[in-house]
Amino acid sequence: MLYDFRSFVNPGKYAFGKGSINHLGELIDKQKNEKNNWSVFIIDNYFSGKPLMSKIPSTEDDLIIWIDTSEEPKTTFVNSYRDLILAHDSNLPATIVGIGGGTTMDYAKAVGLMVTNPGDSADFQGLDLIKNEGIYTICVPTVSGTGAEVSMTAVLSGPEKKLGIKCDYTIPNEVVFDPEILASVPTNQRFYTGMDCYIHNAESLNGTWITEMGKAFAEKSNELCKEVFLNKDMDRLVADEKMMVASIMGGNSITYAQVGVCHALSYGLAVVLKVHHGVGNCIVFNQLEKYYPNEYKEFKEMQTLHGVTIPEGITKECTETELDQMVEVSWALEHMWNNAFGPEWEKHITKDMIKDLFRKM
Ligand code: NAD
Ligand code: ZN
């Protein structure tokens, strides 16, 4: 097992349960002082004009930044949102509130750091490159599975790489979990993001870096994912509440272990074809029977039960150069391969094998 020593951080505070969103104003007010008395709301633009906005306690002093989630977070947008915030008031905001899925929460986490760390966010992609603590960040997840709400990384696509800003300060200071907000997530998206969580567990449990700590989180998360997705008739609110917990646990399982084959390949699809993380993982997992046979079987059962379509043939039109690019992106994720197969991982997987997998997607 390769296991670098690290002391992990979790969010400082959790608020959990139906109706929690109604207390967001109190949580924000607690962070205000005479000087820093305004907030930034970074919100998935799906919610613009939707009933949820009546529960968002923004005032006229605050700044709302709407996020287009059609593309995953980019360093260039992080920089421009930071500039908007600095131009809004001569004093810094008391809080940054991120309301949305993994895309929006990662923007909130990254922007909160860039406000207090001058420079281009692309220069901070990597481990422990951030110097100063960011603005107090509150995340409100609106779809469950990525674990971004509890992770120490904000995944960004920069000019050169898709890589997280990862450090102790990237963790949200506070998270508000309200399962009622998840009611409007469409079936396919709910499955794709939910399967991100299921796959986090599969990869950590089957990996060589697994510890008792990672295992405890992954096993509970896995149990919840199966309760929800192997059951067609569960009450939606009950199911969404369970998936909020599964996402927390799955996120922690990879913090204390690591992802594997599926995530390594899925990053290749994301960088070259701009495929979103959740659906990308499903497209890849659809080809991974050999590596995760038991989980593959369950994954197919869940897909069939929920009548979800997984795109196929997305690499059909790819040139050899594009396929090679995907292989290189995946191959470079050494820590994921190392977790999946151990330190001698190159004996188990070759670039040709990876390319063949991409061809089938
Ligand atoms: P997302 O934030 O990309 O949103 C996906 C879609 O769901 C969007 O169309 C969005 O508008 C919609 N949506 C979200 N909430 C909704 C609601 N309540 N009702 C209706 N529609 C809703 O989805 P995601 O899968 O949560 O996030 C993927 C992103 O998370 C990727 O950018 C990925 O890189 C990142 N990620 C980060 C981490 C981390 O540790 N930081 C881990 C995994 C993934
Ligand atoms: Zn993931």
mmCIF file of C-alpha atoms and ligand atoms in Angstrom:
data_model
loop_
_atom_site.group_PDB
_atom_site.id
_atom_site.type_symbol
_atom_site.label_atom_id
_atom_site.label_comp_id
_atom_site.label_asym_id
_atom_site.label_seq_id
_atom_site.Cartn_x
_atom_site.Cartn_y
_atom_site.Cartn_z
ATOM 1 C CA MET A 1 0.000 0.000 0.000
ATOM 2 C CA LEU A 2 1.222 3.462 -0.830
ATOM 3 C CA TYR A 3 -0.140 5.838 1.730
ATOM 4 C CA ASP A 4 1.216 9.332 2.201
ATOM 5 C CA PHE A 5 0.772 10.629 5.714
ATOM 6 C CA ARG A 6 -1.785 13.388 5.862
ATOM 7 C CA SER A 7 -4.069 14.825 8.488
ATOM 8 C CA PHE A 8 -7.438 15.403 6.848
ATOM 9 C CA VAL A 9 -9.885 18.266 7.316
ATOM 10 C CA ASN A 10 -13.684 18.132 7.294
ATOM 11 C CA PRO A 11 -16.194 21.014 7.155
ATOM 12 C CA GLY A 12 -16.384 22.899 10.449
ATOM 13 C CA LYS A 13 -20.166 22.724 10.775
ATOM 14 C CA TYR A 14 -23.006 20.633 9.341
ATOM 15 C CA ALA A 15 -26.703 21.561 9.399
ATOM 16 C CA PHE A 16 -28.824 18.605 8.348
ATOM 17 C CA GLY A 17 -32.509 18.024 7.691
ATOM 18 C CA LYS A 18 -35.655 19.111 5.924
ATOM 19 C CA GLY A 19 -36.157 22.871 6.204
ATOM 20 C CA SER A 20 -32.513 23.641 7.081
ATOM 21 C CA ILE A 21 -32.371 26.158 4.235
ATOM 22 C CA ASN A 22 -34.769 28.375 6.204
ATOM 23 C CA HIS A 23 -31.945 28.995 8.700
ATOM 24 C CA LEU A 24 -29.358 30.070 6.118
ATOM 25 C CA GLY A 25 -29.868 33.760 7.010
ATOM 26 C CA GLU A 26 -28.991 33.126 10.679
ATOM 27 C CA LEU A 27 -25.824 31.279 9.685
ATOM 28 C CA ILE A 28 -24.754 34.080 7.359
ATOM 29 C CA ASP A 29 -25.482 36.810 9.928
ATOM 30 C CA LYS A 30 -23.243 35.081 12.468
ATOM 31 C CA GLN A 31 -20.263 35.719 10.184
ATOM 32 C CA LYS A 32 -20.926 39.429 9.671
ATOM 33 C CA ASN A 33 -19.157 42.218 11.506
ATOM 34 C CA GLU A 34 -19.174 45.988 11.141
ATOM 35 C CA LYS A 35 -16.668 45.937 8.309
ATOM 36 C CA ASN A 36 -17.396 42.675 6.554
ATOM 37 C CA ASN A 37 -21.156 42.852 6.427
ATOM 38 C CA TRP A 38 -22.175 41.570 3.014
ATOM 39 C CA SER A 39 -22.253 38.218 1.224
ATOM 40 C CA VAL A 40 -21.658 36.643 -2.143
ATOM 41 C CA PHE A 41 -24.140 34.056 -3.414
ATOM 42 C CA ILE A 42 -22.806 31.730 -6.093
ATOM 43 C CA ILE A 43 -25.879 29.945 -7.432
ATOM 44 C CA ASP A 44 -26.593 27.382 -10.178
ATOM 45 C CA ASN A 45 -28.545 29.414 -12.759
ATOM 46 C CA TYR A 46 -31.130 26.596 -12.937
ATOM 47 C CA PHE A 47 -32.591 28.223 -9.788
ATOM 48 C CA SER A 48 -33.028 31.693 -11.330
ATOM 49 C CA GLY A 49 -36.751 32.465 -11.032
ATOM 50 C CA LYS A 50 -37.451 29.164 -9.234
ATOM 51 C CA PRO A 51 -39.295 28.916 -5.867
ATOM 52 C CA LEU A 52 -36.031 28.166 -4.014
ATOM 53 C CA MET A 53 -34.969 31.802 -4.517
ATOM 54 C CA SER A 54 -37.685 32.958 -2.101
ATOM 55 C CA LYS A 55 -35.732 31.128 0.626
ATOM 56 C CA ILE A 56 -32.348 32.654 -0.235
ATOM 57 C CA PRO A 57 -31.704 35.485 2.261
ATOM 58 C CA SER A 58 -29.818 37.846 -0.064
ATOM 59 C CA THR A 59 -30.018 41.615 0.536
ATOM 60 C CA GLU A 60 -29.376 44.557 -1.793
ATOM 61 C CA ASP A 61 -25.830 44.854 -0.429
ATOM 62 C CA ASP A 62 -25.017 41.335 -1.589
ATOM 63 C CA LEU A 63 -23.631 40.080 -4.866
ATOM 64 C CA ILE A 64 -25.257 37.185 -6.733
ATOM 65 C CA ILE A 65 -23.156 35.300 -9.292
ATOM 66 C CA TRP A 66 -25.116 32.890 -11.483
ATOM 67 C CA ILE A 67 -23.333 29.743 -12.632
ATOM 68 C CA ASP A 68 -23.852 28.145 -16.019
ATOM 69 C CA THR A 69 -23.264 24.457 -15.283
ATOM 70 C CA SER A 70 -23.146 23.367 -18.909
ATOM 71 C CA GLU A 71 -19.368 23.297 -18.556
ATOM 72 C CA GLU A 72 -17.308 22.202 -15.580
ATOM 73 C CA PRO A 73 -15.526 24.937 -13.531
ATOM 74 C CA LYS A 74 -12.799 26.860 -15.312
ATOM 75 C CA THR A 75 -9.878 28.805 -13.851
ATOM 76 C CA THR A 76 -10.658 31.781 -16.130
ATOM 77 C CA PHE A 77 -14.172 32.121 -14.666
ATOM 78 C CA VAL A 78 -12.849 31.725 -11.119
ATOM 79 C CA ASN A 79 -10.522 34.673 -11.775
ATOM 80 C CA SER A 80 -13.279 36.846 -13.202
ATOM 81 C CA TYR A 81 -15.707 36.057 -10.343
ATOM 82 C CA ARG A 82 -12.963 36.992 -7.874
ATOM 83 C CA ASP A 83 -12.513 40.318 -9.719
ATOM 84 C CA LEU A 84 -16.275 40.990 -9.552
ATOM 85 C CA ILE A 85 -16.199 40.438 -5.785
ATOM 86 C CA LEU A 86 -13.206 42.711 -5.236
ATOM 87 C CA ALA A 87 -14.877 45.431 -7.320
ATOM 88 C CA HIS A 88 -18.205 45.141 -5.449
ATOM 89 C CA ASP A 89 -17.068 46.705 -2.159
ATOM 90 C CA SER A 90 -13.842 47.997 -0.622
ATOM 91 C CA ASN A 91 -14.347 45.576 2.283
ATOM 92 C CA LEU A 92 -14.266 41.830 1.800
ATOM 93 C CA PRO A 93 -17.523 39.839 2.054
ATOM 94 C CA ALA A 94 -18.297 38.036 5.307
ATOM 95 C CA THR A 95 -19.367 34.855 3.507
ATOM 96 C CA ILE A 96 -19.477 33.121 0.160
ATOM 97 C CA VAL A 97 -22.509 30.887 -0.194
ATOM 98 C CA GLY A 98 -22.436 28.220 -2.919
ATOM 99 C CA ILE A 99 -25.841 26.787 -3.866
ATOM 100 C CA GLY A 100 -25.846 23.991 -6.444
ATOM 101 C CA GLY A 101 -24.175 20.713 -7.365
ATOM 102 C CA GLY A 102 -20.474 19.894 -7.556
ATOM 103 C CA THR A 103 -19.868 22.494 -10.280
ATOM 104 C CA THR A 104 -21.295 25.391 -8.299
ATOM 105 C CA MET A 105 -19.838 24.277 -4.952
ATOM 106 C CA ASP A 106 -16.374 23.945 -6.509
ATOM 107 C CA TYR A 107 -16.708 27.497 -7.872
ATOM 108 C CA ALA A 108 -17.680 28.763 -4.417
ATOM 109 C CA LYS A 109 -14.761 26.950 -2.780
ATOM 110 C CA ALA A 110 -12.222 28.172 -5.352
ATOM 111 C CA VAL A 111 -13.485 31.765 -5.541
ATOM 112 C CA GLY A 112 -13.486 32.016 -1.724
ATOM 113 C CA LEU A 113 -9.771 31.194 -1.764
ATOM 114 C CA MET A 114 -8.816 33.393 -4.694
ATOM 115 C CA VAL A 115 -10.267 36.497 -2.991
ATOM 116 C CA THR A 116 -7.500 36.267 -0.390
ATOM 117 C CA ASN A 117 -4.757 34.763 -2.576
ATOM 118 C CA PRO A 118 -3.786 37.154 -5.387
ATOM 119 C CA GLY A 119 -2.894 35.714 -8.772
ATOM 120 C CA ASP A 120 -4.215 33.389 -11.451
ATOM 121 C CA SER A 121 -6.176 30.421 -10.043
ATOM 122 C CA ALA A 122 -4.433 28.178 -12.628
ATOM 123 C CA ASP A 123 -1.205 28.745 -10.669
ATOM 124 C CA PHE A 124 -2.855 27.225 -7.585
ATOM 125 C CA GLN A 125 -3.970 23.956 -9.222
ATOM 126 C CA GLY A 126 -2.164 21.327 -7.190
ATOM 127 C CA LEU A 127 -1.464 20.383 -3.608
ATOM 128 C CA ASP A 128 -0.900 22.939 -0.832
ATOM 129 C CA LEU A 129 -0.133 25.904 -3.089
ATOM 130 C CA ILE A 130 -2.605 28.233 -1.360
ATOM 131 C CA LYS A 131 -1.037 30.506 1.283
ATOM 132 C CA ASN A 132 -3.966 32.257 2.972
ATOM 133 C CA GLU A 133 -7.261 31.084 4.423
ATOM 134 C CA GLY A 134 -10.213 32.071 2.203
ATOM 135 C CA ILE A 135 -13.542 33.768 2.865
ATOM 136 C CA TYR A 136 -15.930 31.832 5.166
ATOM 137 C CA THR A 137 -17.702 29.509 2.736
ATOM 138 C CA ILE A 138 -21.112 27.911 3.188
ATOM 139 C CA CYS A 139 -22.165 25.208 0.710
ATOM 140 C CA VAL A 140 -25.733 24.117 0.047
ATOM 141 C CA PRO A 141 -25.746 20.973 -2.135
ATOM 142 C CA THR A 142 -28.728 20.669 -4.497
ATOM 143 C CA VAL A 143 -27.904 17.258 -6.018
ATOM 144 C CA SER A 144 -26.126 14.416 -4.218
ATOM 145 C CA GLY A 145 -23.144 12.289 -5.018
ATOM 146 C CA THR A 146 -19.913 14.127 -5.789
ATOM 147 C CA GLY A 147 -18.942 14.661 -2.151
ATOM 148 C CA ALA A 148 -17.652 18.122 -3.203
ATOM 149 C CA GLU A 149 -19.467 19.470 -0.136
ATOM 150 C CA VAL A 150 -17.024 17.647 2.161
ATOM 151 C CA SER A 151 -13.886 17.415 0.038
ATOM 152 C CA MET A 152 -10.601 19.283 0.366
ATOM 153 C CA THR A 153 -10.448 20.010 -3.334
ATOM 154 C CA ALA A 154 -12.066 22.331 -5.875
ATOM 155 C CA VAL A 155 -11.687 20.656 -9.268
ATOM 156 C CA LEU A 156 -10.900 23.182 -12.035
ATOM 157 C CA SER A 157 -10.082 23.012 -15.730
ATOM 158 C CA GLY A 158 -7.194 25.333 -16.504
ATOM 159 C CA PRO A 159 -5.336 26.102 -19.720
ATOM 160 C CA GLU A 160 -3.174 23.022 -19.199
ATOM 161 C CA LYS A 161 -4.888 20.594 -16.878
ATOM 162 C CA LYS A 162 -8.009 19.470 -15.033
ATOM 163 C CA LEU A 163 -6.737 19.463 -11.469
ATOM 164 C CA GLY A 164 -8.016 20.514 -8.082
ATOM 165 C CA ILE A 165 -6.888 23.339 -5.849
ATOM 166 C CA LYS A 166 -6.269 21.080 -2.897
ATOM 167 C CA CYS A 167 -5.297 22.160 0.602
ATOM 168 C CA ASP A 168 -6.680 22.383 4.138
ATOM 169 C CA TYR A 169 -8.386 25.698 3.333
ATOM 170 C CA THR A 170 -10.379 24.328 0.355
ATOM 171 C CA ILE A 171 -12.894 22.685 2.672
ATOM 172 C CA PRO A 172 -16.242 24.535 3.092
ATOM 173 C CA ASN A 173 -16.521 26.053 6.570
ATOM 174 C CA GLU A 174 -20.160 25.069 6.835
ATOM 175 C CA VAL A 175 -22.612 22.873 4.890
ATOM 176 C CA VAL A 176 -26.397 23.053 4.901
ATOM 177 C CA PHE A 177 -28.054 19.791 3.852
ATOM 178 C CA ASP A 178 -31.734 20.189 3.002
ATOM 179 C CA PRO A 179 -33.130 17.163 1.125
ATOM 180 C CA GLU A 180 -36.223 19.070 -0.055
ATOM 181 C CA ILE A 181 -34.030 21.075 -2.455
ATOM 182 C CA LEU A 182 -33.200 17.860 -4.340
ATOM 183 C CA ALA A 183 -36.805 17.169 -5.378
ATOM 184 C CA SER A 184 -36.412 18.856 -8.780
ATOM 185 C CA VAL A 185 -33.302 16.949 -9.950
ATOM 186 C CA PRO A 186 -34.240 15.056 -13.153
ATOM 187 C CA THR A 187 -34.010 11.231 -13.128
ATOM 188 C CA ASN A 188 -30.944 10.906 -15.380
ATOM 189 C CA GLN A 189 -28.943 13.584 -13.552
ATOM 190 C CA ARG A 190 -29.897 12.121 -10.167
ATOM 191 C CA PHE A 191 -28.585 8.755 -11.341
ATOM 192 C CA TYR A 192 -25.367 10.110 -12.898
ATOM 193 C CA THR A 193 -24.372 12.138 -9.832
ATOM 194 C CA GLY A 194 -25.589 9.337 -7.510
ATOM 195 C CA MET A 195 -23.411 6.855 -9.399
ATOM 196 C CA ASP A 196 -20.405 9.134 -8.914
ATOM 197 C CA CYS A 197 -20.870 8.332 -5.232
ATOM 198 C CA TYR A 198 -21.424 4.607 -5.845
ATOM 199 C CA ILE A 199 -18.249 4.525 -7.960
ATOM 200 C CA HIS A 200 -16.230 6.424 -5.297
ATOM 201 C CA ASN A 201 -17.115 3.572 -2.942
ATOM 202 C CA ALA A 202 -16.394 0.824 -5.482
ATOM 203 C CA GLU A 203 -12.993 2.302 -6.266
ATOM 204 C CA SER A 204 -11.952 2.922 -2.692
ATOM 205 C CA LEU A 205 -13.172 -0.490 -1.438
ATOM 206 C CA ASN A 206 -11.435 -2.376 -4.272
ATOM 207 C CA GLY A 207 -8.280 -0.268 -4.141
ATOM 208 C CA THR A 208 -4.951 -1.044 -2.507
ATOM 209 C CA TRP A 209 -4.919 2.219 -0.508
ATOM 210 C CA ILE A 210 -8.013 1.331 1.510
ATOM 211 C CA THR A 211 -7.791 1.833 5.278
ATOM 212 C CA GLU A 212 -10.296 0.921 8.009
ATOM 213 C CA MET A 213 -11.321 4.578 8.028
ATOM 214 C CA GLY A 214 -11.957 4.728 4.265
ATOM 215 C CA LYS A 215 -13.669 1.342 4.409
ATOM 216 C CA ALA A 216 -16.092 2.380 7.158
ATOM 217 C CA PHE A 217 -17.205 5.422 5.148
ATOM 218 C CA ALA A 218 -17.395 3.506 1.840
ATOM 219 C CA GLU A 219 -19.370 0.586 3.270
ATOM 220 C CA LYS A 220 -22.037 2.801 4.817
ATOM 221 C CA SER A 221 -22.217 4.936 1.694
ATOM 222 C CA ASN A 222 -22.513 1.851 -0.485
ATOM 223 C CA GLU A 223 -25.327 0.484 1.663
ATOM 224 C CA LEU A 224 -27.253 3.753 1.280
ATOM 225 C CA CYS A 225 -26.660 3.962 -2.502
ATOM 226 C CA LYS A 226 -28.002 0.436 -2.900
ATOM 227 C CA GLU A 227 -31.025 1.099 -0.664
ATOM 228 C CA VAL A 228 -31.891 4.073 -2.856
ATOM 229 C CA PHE A 229 -31.035 2.872 -6.352
ATOM 230 C CA LEU A 230 -31.992 -0.810 -6.040
ATOM 231 C CA ASN A 231 -35.426 0.299 -4.919
ATOM 232 C CA LYS A 232 -37.772 1.954 -7.371
ATOM 233 C CA ASP A 233 -40.556 2.821 -4.963
ATOM 234 C CA MET A 234 -38.804 4.552 -2.094
ATOM 235 C CA ASP A 235 -40.357 7.885 -1.140
ATOM 236 C CA ARG A 236 -38.322 10.545 -2.950
ATOM 237 C CA LEU A 237 -37.666 12.725 0.109
ATOM 238 C CA VAL A 238 -36.520 9.716 2.143
ATOM 239 C CA ALA A 239 -34.302 8.597 -0.739
ATOM 240 C CA ASP A 240 -32.814 12.074 -1.227
ATOM 241 C CA GLU A 241 -32.037 12.359 2.478
ATOM 242 C CA LYS A 242 -30.232 9.006 2.332
ATOM 243 C CA MET A 243 -28.258 10.075 -0.747
ATOM 244 C CA MET A 244 -27.139 13.275 1.011
ATOM 245 C CA VAL A 245 -25.560 11.077 3.696
ATOM 246 C CA ALA A 246 -24.190 8.642 1.097
ATOM 247 C CA SER A 247 -22.490 11.561 -0.674
ATOM 248 C CA ILE A 248 -20.823 12.773 2.560
ATOM 249 C CA MET A 249 -19.631 9.242 3.350
ATOM 250 C CA GLY A 250 -18.517 8.485 -0.227
ATOM 251 C CA GLY A 251 -16.587 11.775 -0.356
ATOM 252 C CA ASN A 252 -14.828 10.860 2.869
ATOM 253 C CA SER A 253 -14.116 7.340 1.629
ATOM 254 C CA ILE A 254 -11.978 8.746 -1.196
ATOM 255 C CA THR A 255 -10.375 11.312 1.109
ATOM 256 C CA TYR A 256 -9.149 8.431 3.281
ATOM 257 C CA ALA A 257 -8.416 6.147 0.278
ATOM 258 C CA GLN A 258 -8.425 7.053 -3.423
ATOM 259 C CA VAL A 259 -10.380 6.685 -6.652
ATOM 260 C CA GLY A 260 -9.351 4.168 -9.330
ATOM 261 C CA VAL A 261 -9.768 3.009 -12.933
ATOM 262 C CA CYS A 262 -13.103 4.717 -13.647
ATOM 263 C CA HIS A 263 -12.037 8.183 -12.502
ATOM 264 C CA ALA A 264 -8.702 7.933 -14.329
ATOM 265 C CA LEU A 265 -10.530 7.234 -17.610
ATOM 266 C CA SER A 266 -13.331 9.672 -16.915
ATOM 267 C CA TYR A 267 -10.787 12.530 -16.584
ATOM 268 C CA GLY A 268 -9.597 11.641 -20.114
ATOM 269 C CA LEU A 269 -13.161 12.062 -21.440
ATOM 270 C CA ALA A 270 -13.584 15.313 -19.491
ATOM 271 C CA VAL A 271 -10.402 16.956 -20.759
ATOM 272 C CA VAL A 272 -10.650 15.956 -24.419
ATOM 273 C CA LEU A 273 -14.419 15.694 -25.030
ATOM 274 C CA LYS A 274 -15.649 17.958 -22.178
ATOM 275 C CA VAL A 275 -17.881 15.173 -20.836
ATOM 276 C CA HIS A 276 -19.357 16.000 -17.406
ATOM 277 C CA HIS A 277 -18.076 14.074 -14.414
ATOM 278 C CA GLY A 278 -21.212 12.133 -13.401
ATOM 279 C CA VAL A 279 -22.287 10.985 -16.849
ATOM 280 C CA GLY A 280 -18.621 10.474 -17.809
ATOM 281 C CA ASN A 281 -18.162 8.067 -14.919
ATOM 282 C CA CYS A 282 -21.268 6.143 -16.014
ATOM 283 C CA ILE A 283 -20.008 5.941 -19.623
ATOM 284 C CA VAL A 284 -16.699 4.559 -18.355
ATOM 285 C CA PHE A 285 -18.135 2.223 -15.710
ATOM 286 C CA ASN A 286 -20.319 0.714 -18.445
ATOM 287 C CA GLN A 287 -17.046 -0.755 -19.824
ATOM 288 C CA LEU A 288 -15.422 -1.837 -16.567
ATOM 289 C CA GLU A 289 -16.970 -5.255 -15.903
ATOM 290 C CA LYS A 290 -13.500 -6.796 -15.923
ATOM 291 C CA TYR A 291 -12.174 -4.522 -13.179
ATOM 292 C CA TYR A 292 -15.214 -4.185 -10.900
ATOM 293 C CA PRO A 293 -17.372 -7.274 -11.735
ATOM 294 C CA ASN A 294 -19.703 -7.219 -8.717
ATOM 295 C CA GLU A 295 -20.261 -3.487 -8.753
ATOM 296 C CA TYR A 296 -20.723 -3.527 -12.536
ATOM 297 C CA LYS A 297 -23.554 -6.034 -12.124
ATOM 298 C CA GLU A 298 -25.269 -3.891 -9.498
ATOM 299 C CA PHE A 299 -24.697 -0.746 -11.561
ATOM 300 C CA LYS A 300 -26.501 -2.336 -14.537
ATOM 301 C CA GLU A 301 -29.354 -3.448 -12.271
ATOM 302 C CA MET A 302 -29.766 0.083 -10.927
ATOM 303 C CA GLN A 303 -29.625 1.587 -14.408
ATOM 304 C CA THR A 304 -32.307 -0.775 -15.706
ATOM 305 C CA LEU A 305 -34.522 -0.287 -12.663
ATOM 306 C CA HIS A 306 -34.485 3.501 -13.074
ATOM 307 C CA GLY A 307 -34.777 3.421 -16.861
ATOM 308 C CA VAL A 308 -31.705 5.598 -17.287
ATOM 309 C CA THR A 309 -29.870 5.935 -20.594
ATOM 310 C CA ILE A 310 -26.093 5.941 -20.626
ATOM 311 C CA PRO A 311 -24.664 7.544 -23.769
ATOM 312 C CA GLU A 312 -22.763 5.174 -26.049
ATOM 313 C CA GLY A 313 -20.606 5.725 -29.112
ATOM 314 C CA ILE A 314 -19.259 9.076 -27.890
ATOM 315 C CA THR A 315 -15.710 8.256 -29.048
ATOM 316 C CA LYS A 316 -16.829 6.870 -32.416
ATOM 317 C CA GLU A 317 -15.863 10.016 -34.292
ATOM 318 C CA CYS A 318 -12.635 10.582 -32.355
ATOM 319 C CA THR A 319 -9.373 10.801 -34.265
ATOM 320 C CA GLU A 320 -6.375 8.688 -33.210
ATOM 321 C CA THR A 321 -4.791 11.892 -31.887
ATOM 322 C CA GLU A 322 -7.796 12.568 -29.653
ATOM 323 C CA LEU A 323 -7.799 8.983 -28.393
ATOM 324 C CA ASP A 324 -4.076 9.266 -27.661
ATOM 325 C CA GLN A 325 -4.678 12.523 -25.791
ATOM 326 C CA MET A 326 -7.300 10.812 -23.621
ATOM 327 C CA VAL A 327 -4.879 7.985 -22.920
ATOM 328 C CA GLU A 328 -2.160 10.439 -21.883
ATOM 329 C CA VAL A 329 -4.502 12.337 -19.537
ATOM 330 C CA SER A 330 -5.552 9.061 -17.890
ATOM 331 C CA TRP A 331 -2.065 7.579 -17.783
ATOM 332 C CA ALA A 332 -0.745 10.645 -15.938
ATOM 333 C CA LEU A 333 -3.117 9.992 -13.008
ATOM 334 C CA GLU A 334 -0.594 7.694 -11.418
ATOM 335 C CA HIS A 335 -2.082 7.847 -7.916
ATOM 336 C CA MET A 336 -5.380 6.434 -9.226
ATOM 337 C CA TRP A 337 -3.680 3.541 -11.038
ATOM 338 C CA ASN A 338 -1.481 2.934 -8.046
ATOM 339 C CA ASN A 339 -4.551 2.688 -5.834
ATOM 340 C CA ALA A 340 -6.310 0.405 -8.319
ATOM 341 C CA PHE A 341 -3.454 -2.057 -8.913
ATOM 342 C CA GLY A 342 -0.647 -1.300 -6.457
ATOM 343 C CA PRO A 343 2.817 0.149 -7.017
ATOM 344 C CA GLU A 344 3.469 -2.204 -9.945
ATOM 345 C CA TRP A 345 0.368 -0.963 -11.730
ATOM 346 C CA GLU A 346 2.101 -0.772 -15.116
ATOM 347 C CA LYS A 347 2.172 -4.581 -15.125
ATOM 348 C CA HIS A 348 -1.642 -4.609 -15.036
ATOM 349 C CA ILE A 349 -2.608 -1.891 -17.497
ATOM 350 C CA THR A 350 -1.027 -0.574 -20.696
ATOM 351 C CA LYS A 351 -1.716 2.444 -22.864
ATOM 352 C CA ASP A 352 -3.108 0.094 -25.549
ATOM 353 C CA MET A 353 -5.549 -1.423 -23.073
ATOM 354 C CA ILE A 354 -6.702 2.065 -22.067
ATOM 355 C CA LYS A 355 -7.124 3.081 -25.697
ATOM 356 C CA ASP A 356 -9.215 -0.025 -26.377
ATOM 357 C CA LEU A 357 -11.471 0.883 -23.468
ATOM 358 C CA PHE A 358 -11.902 4.420 -24.831
ATOM 359 C CA ARG A 359 -12.772 3.042 -28.276
ATOM 360 C CA LYS A 360 -15.666 1.059 -26.769
ATOM 361 C CA MET A 361 -17.279 4.105 -25.070
HETATM 362 P P1 NAD B 1 -23.541 19.775 -11.525
HETATM 363 O O1 NAD B 1 -23.321 20.751 -10.451
HETATM 364 O O2 NAD B 1 -22.610 19.811 -12.701
HETATM 365 O O3 NAD B 1 -25.036 19.896 -12.043
HETATM 366 C C1 NAD B 1 -25.515 18.963 -12.996
HETATM 367 C C2 NAD B 1 -26.880 19.375 -13.491
HETATM 368 O O4 NAD B 1 -27.862 19.219 -12.453
HETATM 369 C C3 NAD B 1 -26.958 20.822 -13.927
HETATM 370 O O5 NAD B 1 -27.708 20.903 -15.094
HETATM 371 C C4 NAD B 1 -27.675 21.502 -12.773
HETATM 372 O O6 NAD B 1 -28.345 22.670 -13.156
HETATM 373 C C5 NAD B 1 -28.642 20.414 -12.348
HETATM 374 N N1 NAD B 1 -29.148 20.535 -10.982
HETATM 375 C C6 NAD B 1 -28.437 20.626 -9.822
HETATM 376 N N2 NAD B 1 -29.280 20.680 -8.772
HETATM 377 C C7 NAD B 1 -30.537 20.644 -9.264
HETATM 378 C C8 NAD B 1 -31.829 20.661 -8.677
HETATM 379 N N3 NAD B 1 -31.998 20.682 -7.349
HETATM 380 N N4 NAD B 1 -32.895 20.607 -9.499
HETATM 381 C C9 NAD B 1 -32.735 20.542 -10.852
HETATM 382 N N5 NAD B 1 -31.544 20.505 -11.466
HETATM 383 C C10 NAD B 1 -30.462 20.561 -10.672
HETATM 384 O O7 NAD B 1 -23.575 18.275 -10.972
HETATM 385 P P2 NAD B 1 -22.662 17.389 -10.045
HETATM 386 O O8 NAD B 1 -22.698 16.042 -10.645
HETATM 387 O O9 NAD B 1 -23.088 17.549 -8.622
HETATM 388 O O10 NAD B 1 -21.219 18.006 -10.153
HETATM 389 C C11 NAD B 1 -20.254 17.678 -11.128
HETATM 390 C C12 NAD B 1 -19.041 18.548 -10.858
HETATM 391 O O11 NAD B 1 -18.508 18.211 -9.579
HETATM 392 C C13 NAD B 1 -17.913 18.375 -11.860
HETATM 393 O O12 NAD B 1 -17.444 19.667 -12.217
HETATM 394 C C14 NAD B 1 -16.845 17.628 -11.102
HETATM 395 O O13 NAD B 1 -15.533 17.929 -11.524
HETATM 396 C C15 NAD B 1 -17.094 18.110 -9.693
HETATM 397 N N6 NAD B 1 -16.643 17.174 -8.653
HETATM 398 C C16 NAD B 1 -15.972 17.693 -7.602
HETATM 399 C C17 NAD B 1 -15.535 16.883 -6.585
HETATM 400 C C18 NAD B 1 -14.781 17.480 -5.436
HETATM 401 O O14 NAD B 1 -14.331 16.740 -4.570
HETATM 402 N N7 NAD B 1 -14.620 18.763 -5.375
HETATM 403 C C19 NAD B 1 -15.813 15.512 -6.600
HETATM 404 C C20 NAD B 1 -16.509 14.990 -7.682
HETATM 405 C C21 NAD B 1 -16.949 15.849 -8.699
HETATM 406 ZN ZN ZN B 2 -16.113 11.421 -8.719
#
